[in-house]
């Protein structure tokens, strides 16, 4: 049987062997949810940058630029990190360059994997089906919050571990713990996660609508992967 | 209200502010369980060493020496890392020098806290009462396994968070997650944790008796703390 493991922080990713694994990067509030929303609503491709300045420069190359630090739009950027900004389809056909506090750093640190996918609740089931069609072990890489464990990324990990249980064994402790936690609170994800510390931070910025979107299951049938050029694209 | 947080790995401890906090170091299988067992059964005090060679040298100074790496007694050491070895009381009155794969490293990395306690299931309630008598925030520092999250240390953290809920708020995500997980599986700690990866590693070494001891609640009324000389002593 294939295996699934969970890494709770980019600061622990060096402990895991990435080679020949599918790594699913998760930053529920909000980077990976926004990436999925953007690509599902017409954005052609996304380049993700760990560095703010490198991202800003992409505007000159015709990219739409999205930059967020500590939950707020970075100065001089056209887009922040809100998934709902893409839902109207008004940016359809554009390429997006994007940098965020935690999510894009986690993508950077996942390099070396067999394949990097972007995970979010709105395309959970599509991602499950895509993974199950391949004969690979899986590592779920939670972006966390500035290196810290967070509930929303870990619960996505739990949901993914549970959804993969017919094909992927979760004998690793982190995967086992989060699968059980998802069993306990998954029926009330929105109610429960509005108590999480990062959701509280975001509520202070008045973005309840974003939180609601990020916790909605299976809106889209697309899978998001990093292609050989380094672009995030839909499969 | 006071606060309680959980750090899942010594490799994440730099993210937390230790100053003015009570830090509870936890390495259920088996370092901290062994420390509690030793002090409850007559060992006078314990010096904990991160370094194997420094620990070995303490034999010349009349210390009983305990050394473990990867679950096995280190070559040349009198004691391994088994709590049940102390239960007969035959080492009563001795000073112990001890080094283990994960636990003693976590103690080393907790320095700078207001006070460092040693946590284990056999003295959980005594530790809870001691903490509740002081007006301090608490950080539970899980030793993990070579930097990885592990279930037994995290579930102890969950048990401690839950036991402190009348005095300490668990608004931090790690504390919240583990308190809920303990609610789900705490009624069957031994059955559940025998599935954890480190328990399986230990079972391969034939030490089911140790595992059983480490998961037994409230055998002792002692609290174990690091004193100003750097010795672990009972309070």
XYZ file of C-alpha atoms in Angstrom:
470
model
C 0.000 0.000 0.000
C 1.166 3.532 -0.704
C 1.907 5.891 2.197
C 0.763 9.336 3.250
C 2.603 11.578 5.721
C 2.020 15.091 7.055
C 4.611 17.810 7.666
C 3.207 20.584 9.896
C 5.639 23.367 9.060
C 8.087 24.418 6.322
C 10.637 24.516 9.155
C 10.337 20.717 9.476
C 10.314 19.812 5.783
C 14.058 18.996 5.791
C 13.223 15.968 7.975
C 11.242 14.368 5.147
C 12.400 12.645 2.011
C 10.649 14.357 -0.929
C 12.113 12.278 -3.713
C 9.630 10.306 -5.767
C 6.711 11.651 -3.698
C 3.710 13.747 -4.592
C 3.921 16.765 -2.273
C 0.642 18.592 -1.657
C 1.273 22.149 -0.450
C -1.503 23.586 1.718
C -2.098 27.132 2.895
C -5.850 27.214 3.406
C -6.002 30.844 4.661
C -5.464 31.863 1.882
C -2.644 31.278 -0.622
C -3.485 27.846 -1.980
C -7.242 28.522 -1.896
C -6.597 31.666 -3.930
C -4.426 29.798 -6.440
C -7.166 27.234 -7.002
C -9.842 29.962 -7.287
C -7.748 31.969 -9.758
C -7.008 29.031 -12.062
C -10.599 27.789 -11.872
C -11.778 31.250 -12.965
C -9.693 31.821 -16.057
C -6.226 32.819 -14.837
C -3.919 31.107 -17.343
C -1.024 30.259 -15.037
C 0.623 31.410 -11.801
C 4.257 32.032 -10.972
C 4.818 31.864 -7.221
C 7.583 33.931 -5.612
C 9.011 33.671 -2.131
C 10.508 37.144 -2.551
C 8.281 40.248 -2.627
C 10.531 42.351 -4.866
C 11.058 39.632 -7.461
C 7.278 39.279 -7.641
C 6.691 43.018 -8.004
C 9.017 43.165 -11.025
C 6.755 40.777 -12.946
C 4.301 43.607 -13.551
C 6.668 44.948 -16.227
C 6.368 41.617 -18.006
C 2.602 41.918 -18.211
C 1.717 39.779 -15.222
C -1.071 40.616 -12.834
C 0.736 40.851 -9.489
C -0.611 39.616 -6.151
C 1.316 40.272 -2.964
C 0.413 39.710 0.661
C 2.315 39.991 3.916
C 0.774 39.327 7.347
C -2.725 39.145 5.888
C -2.664 42.513 4.073
C -2.080 43.518 0.436
C 1.577 44.497 0.055
C 2.168 48.133 -1.016
C 2.177 48.614 -4.803
C 0.476 45.291 -5.601
C -2.699 45.061 -7.705
C -4.090 42.036 -5.899
C -3.864 40.904 -2.290
C -4.510 37.311 -1.368
C -8.272 37.106 -1.643
C -9.759 34.149 -3.551
C -13.108 35.880 -4.075
C -11.425 38.636 -6.131
C -11.087 36.075 -8.961
C -14.618 34.693 -8.945
C -16.066 37.218 -11.411
C -13.684 36.001 -14.097
C -12.560 39.552 -14.891
C -8.877 38.519 -14.897
C -9.504 35.636 -17.282
C -6.602 34.987 -19.642
C -4.050 36.839 -17.502
C -0.902 35.374 -16.013
C -0.541 35.932 -12.272
C 2.642 36.436 -10.228
C 1.970 35.856 -6.543
C 3.792 36.030 -3.209
C 2.372 35.368 0.261
C 3.621 35.137 3.859
C 3.582 31.373 4.141
C 2.203 29.570 1.087
C 4.720 30.517 -1.560
C 7.602 29.796 0.820
C 6.239 26.278 1.320
C 6.120 25.731 -2.463
C 9.747 26.857 -2.717
C 10.776 24.376 -0.030
C 8.924 21.496 -1.724
C 11.174 21.494 -4.756
C 12.806 18.137 -5.380
C 9.533 16.219 -5.165
C 8.271 13.999 -7.985
C 5.322 16.353 -8.367
C 4.017 19.372 -6.440
C 0.256 19.865 -6.139
C -1.624 22.762 -4.584
C -4.285 21.686 -2.101
C -7.448 23.501 -1.035
C -10.911 22.490 0.203
C -12.657 23.756 -2.975
C -10.882 21.098 -5.057
C -10.260 18.388 -2.435
C -12.058 15.543 -4.213
C -10.450 16.323 -7.573
C -7.021 16.192 -5.922
C -7.882 12.886 -4.228
C -8.874 11.279 -7.542
C -5.758 12.577 -9.296
C -3.483 11.192 -6.548
C -5.241 7.843 -6.495
C -4.584 7.412 -10.216
C -0.826 7.526 -9.608
C 1.344 4.980 -7.872
C 3.175 7.373 -5.541
C 3.574 8.072 -1.834
C 2.181 11.406 -0.658
C 3.543 14.073 1.666
C 1.187 16.863 2.740
C 3.187 20.014 3.408
C 1.294 22.458 5.637
C 2.471 26.044 5.206
C 1.459 26.916 8.758
C 1.820 30.435 10.112
C 5.388 31.726 10.258
C 6.656 28.249 11.039
C 3.914 27.428 13.547
C 1.420 24.566 13.334
C -2.011 25.792 12.314
C -5.426 24.181 12.506
C -6.783 24.940 9.042
C -3.849 23.465 7.115
C -3.652 20.461 9.439
C -7.359 19.761 9.128
C -7.107 19.867 5.345
C -4.293 17.343 5.773
C -6.607 15.241 7.942
C -9.369 15.433 5.328
C -6.963 14.403 2.569
C -5.499 11.520 4.620
C -9.009 10.268 5.342
C -10.092 10.574 1.703
C -7.036 8.586 0.621
C -7.513 5.763 3.126
C -8.498 3.168 0.529
C -5.137 3.579 -1.240
C -2.668 5.244 1.175
C -1.691 3.996 4.616
C -1.335 6.665 7.338
C 1.046 4.949 9.727
C 2.980 8.167 10.350
C 1.932 9.884 13.585
C 1.040 13.280 12.098
C -1.216 11.752 9.449
C -2.900 9.532 12.032
C -3.508 12.435 14.434
C -5.008 14.731 11.813
C -7.208 12.066 10.275
C -8.718 11.489 13.735
C -9.095 15.198 14.394
C -10.900 15.609 11.063
C -13.234 12.751 12.047
C -14.068 14.659 15.227
C -14.648 18.167 13.849
C -14.982 17.794 10.050
C -18.794 17.842 10.150
C -18.605 21.446 11.403
C -15.513 22.765 9.669
C -16.661 26.376 9.384
C -17.910 26.640 12.948
C -14.831 24.996 14.332
C -12.191 26.767 12.254
C -13.608 30.207 12.922
C -12.026 29.598 16.365
C -8.562 28.982 14.895
C -6.017 31.680 15.572
C -5.365 32.588 11.956
C -9.071 32.846 11.167
C -9.323 35.296 14.067
C -6.426 37.297 12.652
C -8.185 37.418 9.274
C -11.565 38.331 10.765
C -9.833 41.429 12.133
C -9.191 42.383 8.508
C -12.886 42.028 7.639
C -12.630 39.098 5.283
C -15.239 36.655 6.527
C -16.249 36.102 2.898
C -12.771 34.773 2.104
C -12.827 32.437 5.088
C -16.193 31.077 4.041
C -14.919 30.422 0.500
C -11.713 28.757 1.711
C -13.719 26.246 3.787
C -16.172 25.268 1.050
C -15.705 21.750 -0.284
C -15.545 20.618 -3.897
C -16.572 23.657 -5.901
C -14.120 22.816 -8.687
C -12.969 19.754 -10.553
C -9.536 21.103 -11.431
C -6.233 19.900 -9.993
C -3.401 22.421 -9.648
C 0.206 21.353 -10.211
C 3.609 22.932 -10.695
C 4.666 22.269 -14.281
C 8.209 21.706 -15.574
C 8.609 25.436 -16.332
C 7.788 26.322 -12.707
C 4.272 27.607 -13.466
C 1.225 26.562 -11.477
C -1.342 25.331 -13.970
C -4.587 23.413 -13.889
C -4.685 19.791 -14.932
C -6.729 34.026 32.116
C -3.328 32.393 31.765
C -2.356 30.742 28.484
C -1.139 27.324 27.421
C 0.621 26.567 24.111
C 2.133 23.436 22.575
C 5.380 23.127 20.620
C 5.537 19.838 18.683
C 9.279 19.607 18.098
C 12.564 20.926 19.506
C 13.177 22.142 15.952
C 10.308 24.627 16.355
C 11.065 25.838 19.873
C 12.891 28.953 18.588
C 9.494 30.226 17.381
C 8.217 30.496 20.955
C 8.950 33.007 23.644
C 10.107 31.055 26.732
C 10.684 33.971 29.055
C 8.520 34.039 32.165
C 6.812 30.773 31.156
C 6.668 27.378 32.782
C 7.970 24.975 30.121
C 6.903 21.347 30.509
C 9.255 19.032 28.628
C 7.656 15.777 27.470
C 9.233 12.645 26.077
C 6.717 9.970 27.010
C 8.618 7.050 25.354
C 10.692 7.142 27.556
C 13.029 9.845 28.856
C 10.679 11.950 30.942
C 8.720 8.917 32.181
C 12.027 7.416 33.304
C 13.074 10.618 35.070
C 9.823 10.700 37.015
C 10.079 6.985 37.871
C 13.693 7.344 39.026
C 13.033 10.322 41.303
C 9.842 8.751 42.675
C 11.848 5.641 43.596
C 14.708 7.129 45.532
C 17.143 8.565 42.967
C 18.370 11.739 44.645
C 18.771 13.934 41.562
C 19.374 13.715 37.815
C 21.785 15.593 35.585
C 20.626 15.495 31.987
C 23.169 15.624 29.142
C 22.580 16.230 25.463
C 26.039 14.800 24.759
C 26.758 11.079 25.177
C 30.458 11.428 26.053
C 29.903 14.161 28.648
C 27.341 11.897 30.297
C 29.627 8.849 30.271
C 32.345 10.792 32.139
C 30.025 11.308 35.118
C 30.617 7.694 36.169
C 34.009 8.750 37.517
C 32.245 11.217 39.764
C 30.142 8.507 41.358
C 27.008 8.966 39.256
C 24.913 6.097 38.005
C 24.968 6.614 34.231
C 22.022 6.078 31.871
C 22.468 6.406 28.137
C 20.180 5.626 25.254
C 20.351 6.207 21.518
C 17.656 5.085 19.065
C 15.839 3.103 21.744
C 18.845 1.007 22.857
C 21.248 1.238 25.813
C 24.376 3.055 24.641
C 27.620 1.007 24.849
C 29.375 1.278 28.214
C 26.346 2.628 30.102
C 24.960 0.970 33.245
C 21.367 1.941 32.589
C 19.375 2.356 29.377
C 16.203 4.371 29.318
C 13.781 2.019 31.032
C 11.561 3.437 33.781
C 10.815 -0.005 35.250
C 14.513 -0.518 36.083
C 14.057 1.997 38.932
C 10.883 0.610 40.457
C 12.587 -1.811 42.875
C 14.274 1.109 44.629
C 17.707 -0.561 44.368
C 19.332 2.666 43.163
C 17.878 4.701 46.014
C 20.162 7.514 47.174
C 22.221 7.554 43.955
C 22.681 10.500 41.638
C 21.876 9.741 37.996
C 23.456 11.209 34.853
C 21.268 10.583 31.826
C 21.289 11.162 28.065
C 18.633 10.131 25.527
C 17.918 10.581 21.813
C 15.229 13.230 22.135
C 14.288 14.082 25.720
C 17.533 15.513 27.049
C 17.961 17.622 23.892
C 14.531 19.137 24.502
C 15.514 20.046 28.085
C 18.659 21.721 26.778
C 16.625 23.784 24.312
C 14.139 24.873 27.004
C 16.714 26.878 28.926
C 15.687 30.492 29.401
C 12.232 29.622 30.719
C 11.001 30.823 34.121
C 10.887 27.180 35.220
C 11.359 23.826 33.490
C 9.198 20.883 34.559
C 9.382 17.282 33.405
C 6.038 15.865 32.304
C 4.859 12.257 32.245
C 1.541 10.451 32.584
C 2.481 8.847 35.941
C 2.586 12.292 37.575
C 0.159 14.254 35.383
C -2.241 15.357 38.112
C 0.565 16.426 40.470
C 2.027 18.571 37.669
C -1.381 20.101 36.957
C -1.854 21.112 40.612
C 1.654 22.557 40.832
C 1.128 24.665 37.688
C -2.274 25.873 38.819
C -0.746 27.209 42.038
C 1.477 29.573 40.030
C 0.479 32.605 38.032
C 2.379 31.741 34.834
C 1.695 30.934 31.194
C 2.643 27.410 30.127
C 4.433 26.039 27.085
C 4.432 22.280 26.564
C 7.578 21.248 24.712
C 7.192 17.870 23.010
C 10.521 16.150 22.409
C 9.133 14.282 19.391
C 11.238 11.765 17.486
C 14.319 13.229 15.814
C 12.472 16.468 15.159
C 9.232 14.806 14.021
C 5.797 15.223 15.600
C 4.840 12.190 17.634
C 1.525 11.004 18.994
C 2.478 10.094 22.554
C 4.064 13.431 23.436
C 1.284 15.367 21.711
C -1.419 13.403 23.487
C 0.223 14.088 26.841
C 0.144 17.756 25.781
C -3.563 17.363 25.011
C -4.195 15.756 28.402
C -2.338 18.559 30.173
C -4.131 21.306 28.199
C -7.463 19.713 29.047
C -6.583 19.327 32.735
C -5.585 23.002 32.880
C -8.746 24.313 31.212
C -10.136 25.922 34.374
C -7.078 28.189 34.645
C -5.302 28.265 31.248
C -6.819 29.275 27.929
C -5.804 27.185 24.887
C -6.363 29.658 22.078
C -3.181 28.555 20.297
C -3.895 26.105 17.461
C -1.595 23.294 18.635
C -3.076 23.286 22.135
C -6.614 23.333 20.754
C -5.930 20.456 18.339
C -4.342 18.204 20.941
C -6.961 18.856 23.588
C -9.612 17.719 21.083
C -7.581 14.691 20.053
C -7.190 13.694 23.694
C -10.980 14.012 24.128
C -11.389 11.577 21.241
C -8.871 8.889 22.173
C -7.907 9.531 25.818
C -10.322 6.889 27.173
C -8.227 4.248 25.411
C -4.737 5.650 25.624
C -2.917 2.315 25.765
C -4.873 0.724 22.945
C -4.549 3.769 20.758
C -0.907 4.600 21.385
C 0.282 1.068 20.816
C -0.407 2.021 17.154
C 1.907 5.041 17.277
C 5.092 4.731 15.277
C 7.492 5.086 18.200
C 5.605 2.528 20.277
C 6.018 0.123 17.360
C 9.743 0.875 17.264
C 9.960 0.126 20.982
C 7.890 -3.046 20.763
C 10.557 -4.334 18.391
C 12.948 -3.997 21.301
C 10.704 -6.116 23.545
C 9.781 -3.464 26.057
C 5.997 -3.656 26.273
C 6.358 -3.377 30.047
C 7.953 0.060 29.657
C 5.214 1.230 27.316
C 2.563 0.098 29.760
C 4.260 1.979 32.606
C 4.695 5.165 30.545
C 0.953 5.292 29.791
C -0.238 4.763 33.366
C -1.812 7.818 34.955
C -1.128 9.297 38.367
C 1.038 6.738 40.102
C 3.061 9.439 41.844
C 2.418 12.716 43.593
C 5.837 14.201 42.884
C 6.561 17.075 40.523
C 9.939 17.124 38.748
C 11.710 20.406 38.051
C 15.109 21.657 36.982
C 16.689 23.420 39.955
C 19.033 26.420 39.866
C 22.093 24.120 39.837
C 20.790 22.362 36.706
C 19.733 19.181 38.543
C 16.361 17.563 38.043
C 14.824 17.102 41.467
C 11.448 16.281 42.918
C 9.314 18.984 44.466
